[in-house]
Amino acid sequence: MNSPELFSIAFLIIGSLLLYFGADSLVKGSTRLAINLGITPIIIGLTVVAFGTSAPELIVSLSAGYQGNAEIALGNVIGSNICNIALILGLSSLIRPVEFHLKYVNKDFWIMIIASIAVLIMSLDGDLDMWDGAILTLGIVSYVLYNIKKSKDENLEIELEEVTGKTKFKDKNIFHVLLLIVGLVILMMGANLFLEGAVNIAKYLGLSNVIIGLTIVALGTSLPELAVSVVASIKKESDISLGNVIGSNIFNLLMILGVTSIFFPIGANDISLVDIGIMIFTSLIIVPLGMRGNKFSRLDGAFLLLIYIGYMYYLFTYGSLPQV
């Protein structure tokens, strides 16, 4: 392996670390600022935290579009959503069974499925254009407004300590603003390094930008979700894992693809029906697996991990098969 390839791997690793720490700083700064400003925890959890853990995917997708590699965005989202369920939920369940109560996630679950099918339909003409992006963006705005109304109607509360650290924030707001800005700057730096490394590796291996988006980029940008879910399982707060996965998948489909395609049309010709089909399948399988005993058992976790391993094998072996 030549020096350029080694540099690309180094960029990929450093970029991944910057994406992780940038997202962590962004979530902590924005959450603490929101609490100090009197915003209720449920709204913070459904908006700020969900946005924060999806921020790496958004920054990477926008950067890819700006650099003329917008197709990475679609691969990134589809790959991240498969990763969130098959790898992250699978690994979390393997560590400790994850509780599942359909009544708490029923509407969110179906929103995730509908959003997945909508992206499939929009991709059939070969790209996601500005109008597709506007529809998806309208969807995420409606979803956030719905959850805000729901929180007011039901007077719900959530625990943020496991996700963002201690909730007793008495620091000055200026510190939280700086923390938020630092997080965004680190995210952008990480995205540029990560993308440069990923694209160079793709060229070296002879892989398409979509394949690299479905694999390396998807895994790298899912680091915040992976960290939150695994730590939640270790701390016996497994319900956070499921909420984190479903919420992140909705934001990925609606916000990331929506915002990115408004500014940069996303080519979908290299995305296969198998990729989108596996994303929808892994989303649908949540209910039958979880309803058996109201939890995802370690056996369920192993099954989900096998799906992810099998999908990775498919990508690197038959990744060029049938396209949308």
CSV table of C-alpha atoms in Angstrom, one decimal:
chain,number,residue,atom,x,y,z
A,1,MET,CA,0.0,0.0,0.0
A,2,ASN,CA,1.4,3.4,-1.1
A,3,SER,CA,1.7,6.5,1.0
A,4,PRO,CA,-1.4,8.2,-0.5
A,5,GLU,CA,-3.5,5.2,0.6
A,6,LEU,CA,-2.1,5.3,4.1
A,7,PHE,CA,-2.9,9.0,4.3
A,8,SER,CA,-6.4,8.3,3.1
A,9,ILE,CA,-6.9,5.7,5.9
A,10,ALA,CA,-5.4,8.2,8.4
A,11,PHE,CA,-7.9,10.9,7.1
A,12,LEU,CA,-10.7,8.4,7.5
A,13,ILE,CA,-9.8,7.5,11.1
A,14,ILE,CA,-9.1,11.1,12.2
A,15,GLY,CA,-12.3,12.3,10.4
A,16,SER,CA,-14.3,9.6,12.2
A,17,LEU,CA,-13.0,10.7,15.6
A,18,LEU,CA,-13.7,14.4,14.8
A,19,LEU,CA,-17.3,13.5,13.7
A,20,TYR,CA,-17.9,11.7,17.0
A,21,PHE,CA,-16.5,14.4,19.3
A,22,GLY,CA,-18.1,17.1,17.2
A,23,ALA,CA,-21.5,15.6,17.5
A,24,ASP,CA,-21.0,15.0,21.2
A,25,SER,CA,-20.0,18.7,21.7
A,26,LEU,CA,-23.0,19.8,19.6
A,27,VAL,CA,-25.5,17.8,21.6
A,28,LYS,CA,-24.2,18.8,25.0
A,29,GLY,CA,-23.9,22.5,24.1
A,30,SER,CA,-27.3,22.8,22.4
A,31,THR,CA,-29.1,20.7,25.1
A,32,ARG,CA,-27.7,22.6,28.0
A,33,LEU,CA,-28.4,25.9,26.3
A,34,ALA,CA,-32.0,24.8,25.6
A,35,ILE,CA,-32.6,23.8,29.2
A,36,ASN,CA,-31.2,27.1,30.5
A,37,LEU,CA,-33.6,28.9,28.1
A,38,GLY,CA,-36.6,27.0,29.6
A,39,ILE,CA,-37.2,24.6,26.7
A,40,THR,CA,-38.8,21.4,28.0
A,41,PRO,CA,-36.8,18.1,28.0
A,42,ILE,CA,-39.1,16.2,25.7
A,43,ILE,CA,-38.8,18.9,23.0
A,44,ILE,CA,-35.0,18.8,23.4
A,45,GLY,CA,-34.9,15.0,23.2
A,46,LEU,CA,-37.1,14.9,20.1
A,47,THR,CA,-35.3,17.7,18.2
A,48,VAL,CA,-31.9,18.8,19.6
A,49,VAL,CA,-30.6,15.3,20.5
A,50,ALA,CA,-32.0,13.6,17.4
A,51,PHE,CA,-30.5,16.3,15.2
A,52,GLY,CA,-27.2,16.2,17.1
A,53,THR,CA,-26.7,12.4,16.6
A,54,SER,CA,-27.7,12.8,12.9
A,55,ALA,CA,-25.4,15.9,12.4
A,56,PRO,CA,-22.5,13.9,11.1
A,57,GLU,CA,-24.6,12.4,8.3
A,58,LEU,CA,-26.0,15.8,7.4
A,59,ILE,CA,-22.6,17.6,7.3
A,60,VAL,CA,-21.0,14.7,5.4
A,61,SER,CA,-23.9,14.6,2.9
A,62,LEU,CA,-23.8,18.4,2.3
A,63,SER,CA,-20.0,18.3,1.9
A,64,ALA,CA,-20.3,15.5,-0.5
A,65,GLY,CA,-22.8,17.4,-2.6
A,66,TYR,CA,-20.7,20.5,-2.6
A,67,GLN,CA,-17.7,18.4,-3.8
A,68,GLY,CA,-19.8,16.9,-6.6
A,69,ASN,CA,-20.3,13.5,-5.0
A,70,ALA,CA,-23.9,14.0,-3.9
A,71,GLU,CA,-24.7,10.3,-4.6
A,72,ILE,CA,-22.7,9.5,-1.4
A,73,ALA,CA,-25.5,11.2,0.5
A,74,LEU,CA,-28.1,8.6,-0.5
A,75,GLY,CA,-25.7,5.7,0.1
A,76,ASN,CA,-24.9,7.3,3.5
A,77,VAL,CA,-28.5,7.5,4.6
A,78,ILE,CA,-29.5,4.0,3.4
A,79,GLY,CA,-26.3,2.5,4.9
A,80,SER,CA,-26.7,4.4,8.2
A,81,ASN,CA,-30.3,3.3,8.6
A,82,ILE,CA,-29.4,-0.3,8.0
A,83,CYS,CA,-26.4,0.1,10.3
A,84,ASN,CA,-28.6,1.7,13.0
A,85,ILE,CA,-31.0,-1.3,13.2
A,86,ALA,CA,-28.9,-4.3,12.1
A,87,LEU,CA,-25.6,-3.4,13.7
A,88,ILE,CA,-26.4,-0.9,16.5
A,89,LEU,CA,-29.7,-2.3,17.8
A,90,GLY,CA,-28.3,-5.8,17.2
A,91,LEU,CA,-25.2,-5.1,19.3
A,92,SER,CA,-27.2,-3.3,22.0
A,93,SER,CA,-29.5,-6.3,22.3
A,94,LEU,CA,-26.5,-8.7,22.4
A,95,ILE,CA,-25.1,-6.7,25.3
A,96,ARG,CA,-28.4,-6.5,27.2
A,97,PRO,CA,-32.0,-7.3,25.9
A,98,VAL,CA,-33.7,-4.1,24.7
A,99,GLU,CA,-37.2,-3.5,26.0
A,100,PHE,CA,-39.9,-3.0,23.3
A,101,HIS,CA,-43.3,-1.5,23.9
A,102,LEU,CA,-45.1,-0.8,20.6
A,103,LYS,CA,-47.5,1.7,22.1
A,104,TYR,CA,-44.6,4.1,22.8
A,105,VAL,CA,-43.1,4.0,19.3
A,106,ASN,CA,-46.1,3.0,17.1
A,107,LYS,CA,-46.5,6.3,15.2
A,108,ASP,CA,-42.8,6.9,15.0
A,109,PHE,CA,-42.3,3.3,13.6
A,110,TRP,CA,-44.9,3.9,10.8
A,111,ILE,CA,-43.4,7.3,10.0
A,112,MET,CA,-40.1,5.6,9.5
A,113,ILE,CA,-41.6,3.0,7.2
A,114,ILE,CA,-43.6,5.6,5.2
A,115,ALA,CA,-40.5,7.8,4.9
A,116,SER,CA,-38.5,4.7,3.6
A,117,ILE,CA,-41.1,3.9,1.0
A,118,ALA,CA,-41.3,7.5,-0.1
A,119,VAL,CA,-37.5,7.6,-0.7
A,120,LEU,CA,-37.9,4.4,-2.7
A,121,ILE,CA,-40.6,5.9,-4.9
A,122,MET,CA,-38.7,9.2,-5.3
A,123,SER,CA,-35.6,7.3,-6.4
A,124,LEU,CA,-37.3,5.4,-9.2
A,125,ASP,CA,-36.8,8.2,-11.7
A,126,GLY,CA,-33.1,8.1,-11.1
A,127,ASP,CA,-32.5,11.1,-8.8
A,128,LEU,CA,-33.8,13.1,-5.8
A,129,ASP,CA,-34.3,16.6,-7.0
A,130,MET,CA,-35.2,19.9,-5.3
A,131,TRP,CA,-38.9,19.1,-5.2
A,132,ASP,CA,-38.3,15.7,-3.7
A,133,GLY,CA,-36.1,17.5,-1.1
A,134,ALA,CA,-38.8,20.0,-0.4
A,135,ILE,CA,-41.3,17.3,0.3
A,136,LEU,CA,-38.9,15.4,2.6
A,137,THR,CA,-38.0,18.6,4.4
A,138,LEU,CA,-41.7,19.4,4.9
A,139,GLY,CA,-42.0,15.9,6.4
A,140,ILE,CA,-39.3,16.4,9.1
A,141,VAL,CA,-40.8,19.9,10.0
A,142,SER,CA,-44.2,18.3,10.4
A,143,TYR,CA,-42.7,15.4,12.4
A,144,VAL,CA,-41.0,17.8,14.8
A,145,LEU,CA,-44.1,20.0,15.2
A,146,TYR,CA,-46.2,16.9,15.8
A,147,ASN,CA,-43.9,15.8,18.6
A,148,ILE,CA,-43.9,19.2,20.2
A,149,LYS,CA,-47.8,19.2,20.2
A,150,LYS,CA,-47.8,15.6,21.5
A,151,SER,CA,-45.5,16.6,24.3
A,152,LYS,CA,-47.7,19.5,25.3
A,153,ASP,CA,-50.9,17.3,25.1
A,154,GLU,CA,-49.5,14.4,27.1
A,155,ASN,CA,-47.1,16.4,29.3
A,156,LEU,CA,-44.4,13.8,28.7
A,157,GLU,CA,-41.0,13.9,30.3
A,158,ILE,CA,-37.8,12.2,29.4
A,159,GLU,CA,-34.5,11.5,31.1
A,160,LEU,CA,-31.6,13.1,29.4
A,161,GLU,CA,-28.8,12.3,31.8
A,162,GLU,CA,-27.8,9.1,30.1
A,163,VAL,CA,-27.5,10.8,26.7
A,164,THR,CA,-26.1,14.2,27.5
A,165,GLY,CA,-24.5,14.0,30.9
A,166,LYS,CA,-25.8,15.7,34.1
A,167,THR,CA,-28.9,17.8,33.7
A,168,LYS,CA,-28.0,20.3,36.4
A,169,PHE,CA,-26.5,23.0,34.1
A,170,LYS,CA,-25.5,26.2,35.9
A,171,ASP,CA,-22.8,27.3,33.5
A,172,LYS,CA,-23.2,30.6,31.7
A,173,ASN,CA,-25.1,30.4,28.4
A,174,ILE,CA,-22.1,31.8,26.5
A,175,PHE,CA,-20.1,28.7,27.4
A,176,HIS,CA,-22.9,26.5,25.9
A,177,VAL,CA,-23.0,28.6,22.7
A,178,LEU,CA,-19.3,28.2,22.4
A,179,LEU,CA,-19.6,24.5,22.9
A,180,LEU,CA,-22.2,24.3,20.2
A,181,ILE,CA,-20.1,26.3,17.8
A,182,VAL,CA,-17.0,24.3,18.5
A,183,GLY,CA,-19.0,21.1,17.8
A,184,LEU,CA,-20.1,22.4,14.4
A,185,VAL,CA,-16.6,23.5,13.5
A,186,ILE,CA,-15.2,20.1,14.5
A,187,LEU,CA,-18.0,18.4,12.6
A,188,MET,CA,-17.1,20.3,9.4
A,189,MET,CA,-13.4,19.5,9.8
A,190,GLY,CA,-14.1,15.9,10.4
A,191,ALA,CA,-16.5,15.7,7.5
A,192,ASN,CA,-13.9,17.1,5.0
A,193,LEU,CA,-11.2,14.7,6.2
A,194,PHE,CA,-13.5,11.8,6.4
A,195,LEU,CA,-14.9,12.4,2.9
A,196,GLU,CA,-11.4,12.9,1.3
A,197,GLY,CA,-10.3,9.6,2.9
A,198,ALA,CA,-13.4,7.7,1.9
A,199,VAL,CA,-13.4,8.9,-1.7
A,200,ASN,CA,-9.7,8.1,-2.2
A,201,ILE,CA,-10.1,4.7,-0.7
A,202,ALA,CA,-13.1,4.1,-3.0
A,203,LYS,CA,-11.0,5.0,-6.0
A,204,TYR,CA,-8.1,2.8,-4.8
A,205,LEU,CA,-10.4,-0.2,-4.3
A,206,GLY,CA,-12.3,0.4,-7.5
A,207,LEU,CA,-15.6,1.0,-5.6
A,208,SER,CA,-18.4,3.4,-6.6
A,209,ASN,CA,-19.1,6.4,-4.4
A,210,VAL,CA,-22.5,4.8,-3.5
A,211,ILE,CA,-20.9,1.6,-2.2
A,212,ILE,CA,-18.4,3.6,-0.1
A,213,GLY,CA,-21.4,5.6,1.2
A,214,LEU,CA,-23.3,2.5,2.1
A,215,THR,CA,-20.3,1.0,4.0
A,216,ILE,CA,-17.5,3.1,5.3
A,217,VAL,CA,-19.2,6.5,5.3
A,218,ALA,CA,-22.4,5.0,6.8
A,219,LEU,CA,-20.5,3.3,9.6
A,220,GLY,CA,-18.4,6.4,10.4
A,221,THR,CA,-21.3,8.8,10.6
A,222,SER,CA,-23.3,6.4,12.8
A,223,LEU,CA,-20.6,6.6,15.6
A,224,PRO,CA,-22.8,8.9,17.8
A,225,GLU,CA,-25.8,6.5,17.6
A,226,LEU,CA,-23.5,3.6,18.2
A,227,ALA,CA,-22.0,5.2,21.3
A,228,VAL,CA,-25.3,6.3,22.7
A,229,SER,CA,-27.0,3.0,22.2
A,230,VAL,CA,-24.2,0.8,23.5
A,231,VAL,CA,-23.6,3.0,26.6
A,232,ALA,CA,-27.4,3.0,27.2
A,233,SER,CA,-27.5,-0.8,27.1
A,234,ILE,CA,-24.5,-1.1,29.5
A,235,LYS,CA,-26.3,1.3,31.9
A,236,LYS,CA,-29.5,-0.8,31.7
A,237,GLU,CA,-31.4,2.0,29.9
A,238,SER,CA,-32.1,-0.1,26.9
A,239,ASP,CA,-35.3,1.9,26.0
A,240,ILE,CA,-32.9,4.8,24.9
A,241,SER,CA,-31.4,2.4,22.3
A,242,LEU,CA,-34.6,1.8,20.4
A,243,GLY,CA,-35.8,5.5,20.6
A,244,ASN,CA,-32.3,6.6,19.4
A,245,VAL,CA,-32.4,4.2,16.4
A,246,ILE,CA,-36.0,5.0,15.2
A,247,GLY,CA,-35.6,8.8,15.7
A,248,SER,CA,-32.2,8.9,14.0
A,249,ASN,CA,-33.6,6.9,11.0
A,250,ILE,CA,-36.5,9.3,10.6
A,251,PHE,CA,-34.1,12.3,10.7
A,252,ASN,CA,-31.8,10.6,8.2
A,253,LEU,CA,-34.5,10.0,5.6
A,254,LEU,CA,-36.4,13.2,5.9
A,255,MET,CA,-33.9,15.9,7.1
A,256,ILE,CA,-30.6,14.7,5.6
A,257,LEU,CA,-31.9,13.6,2.2
A,258,GLY,CA,-34.4,16.5,2.1
A,259,VAL,CA,-31.9,19.3,2.9
A,260,THR,CA,-29.1,17.9,0.7
A,261,SER,CA,-31.3,17.3,-2.4
A,262,ILE,CA,-32.7,20.8,-2.2
A,263,PHE,CA,-29.2,22.2,-2.8
A,264,PHE,CA,-27.6,19.3,-4.7
A,265,PRO,CA,-29.6,16.8,-6.8
A,266,ILE,CA,-28.8,13.3,-5.7
A,267,GLY,CA,-28.3,10.6,-8.3
A,268,ALA,CA,-30.0,7.3,-7.5
A,269,ASN,CA,-29.0,5.2,-10.4
A,270,ASP,CA,-26.2,3.4,-8.5
A,271,ILE,CA,-28.5,2.5,-5.6
A,272,SER,CA,-30.0,-1.0,-6.1
A,273,LEU,CA,-33.4,-2.3,-5.1
A,274,VAL,CA,-31.7,-4.7,-2.8
A,275,ASP,CA,-30.1,-1.8,-0.8
A,276,ILE,CA,-33.4,0.0,-0.3
A,277,GLY,CA,-35.2,-3.3,0.2
A,278,ILE,CA,-32.9,-4.4,3.0
A,279,MET,CA,-33.4,-1.0,4.6
A,280,ILE,CA,-37.2,-1.4,4.6
A,281,PHE,CA,-36.9,-5.1,5.7
A,282,THR,CA,-34.7,-4.3,8.7
A,283,SER,CA,-37.2,-1.5,9.6
A,284,LEU,CA,-40.2,-3.8,9.3
A,285,ILE,CA,-38.6,-6.6,11.3
A,286,ILE,CA,-38.4,-4.5,14.4
A,287,VAL,CA,-42.1,-5.2,15.3
A,288,PRO,CA,-42.2,-9.0,15.0
A,289,LEU,CA,-38.9,-9.4,16.8
A,290,GLY,CA,-39.7,-7.0,19.6
A,291,MET,CA,-43.2,-8.1,20.3
A,292,ARG,CA,-42.0,-11.6,21.3
A,293,GLY,CA,-41.8,-11.0,25.1
A,294,ASN,CA,-41.8,-7.2,24.6
A,295,LYS,CA,-38.0,-7.1,24.1
A,296,PHE,CA,-35.2,-7.8,21.7
A,297,SER,CA,-33.4,-10.8,23.1
A,298,ARG,CA,-29.7,-11.6,22.7
A,299,LEU,CA,-30.8,-14.1,20.0
A,300,ASP,CA,-32.6,-11.4,18.2
A,301,GLY,CA,-29.5,-9.2,18.5
A,302,ALA,CA,-27.3,-12.0,17.0
A,303,PHE,CA,-29.9,-12.4,14.1
A,304,LEU,CA,-29.7,-8.6,13.4
A,305,LEU,CA,-25.9,-8.7,13.4
A,306,LEU,CA,-25.9,-11.6,10.9
A,307,ILE,CA,-28.1,-9.5,8.6
A,308,TYR,CA,-25.6,-6.7,8.7
A,309,ILE,CA,-22.6,-9.0,8.1
A,310,GLY,CA,-24.5,-10.7,5.2
A,311,TYR,CA,-25.4,-7.3,3.7
A,312,MET,CA,-21.7,-6.2,3.9
A,313,TYR,CA,-20.7,-9.4,2.1
A,314,TYR,CA,-23.3,-8.8,-0.6
A,315,LEU,CA,-22.1,-5.2,-1.1
A,316,PHE,CA,-18.5,-6.2,-1.7
A,317,THR,CA,-19.4,-9.2,-3.7
A,318,TYR,CA,-22.5,-8.3,-5.7
A,319,GLY,CA,-22.8,-4.6,-5.1
A,320,SER,CA,-23.5,-3.7,-8.7
A,321,LEU,CA,-26.6,-5.8,-9.0
A,322,PRO,CA,-30.0,-4.7,-10.0
A,323,GLN,CA,-30.4,-1.0,-9.8
A,324,VAL,CA,-33.4,1.3,-9.3
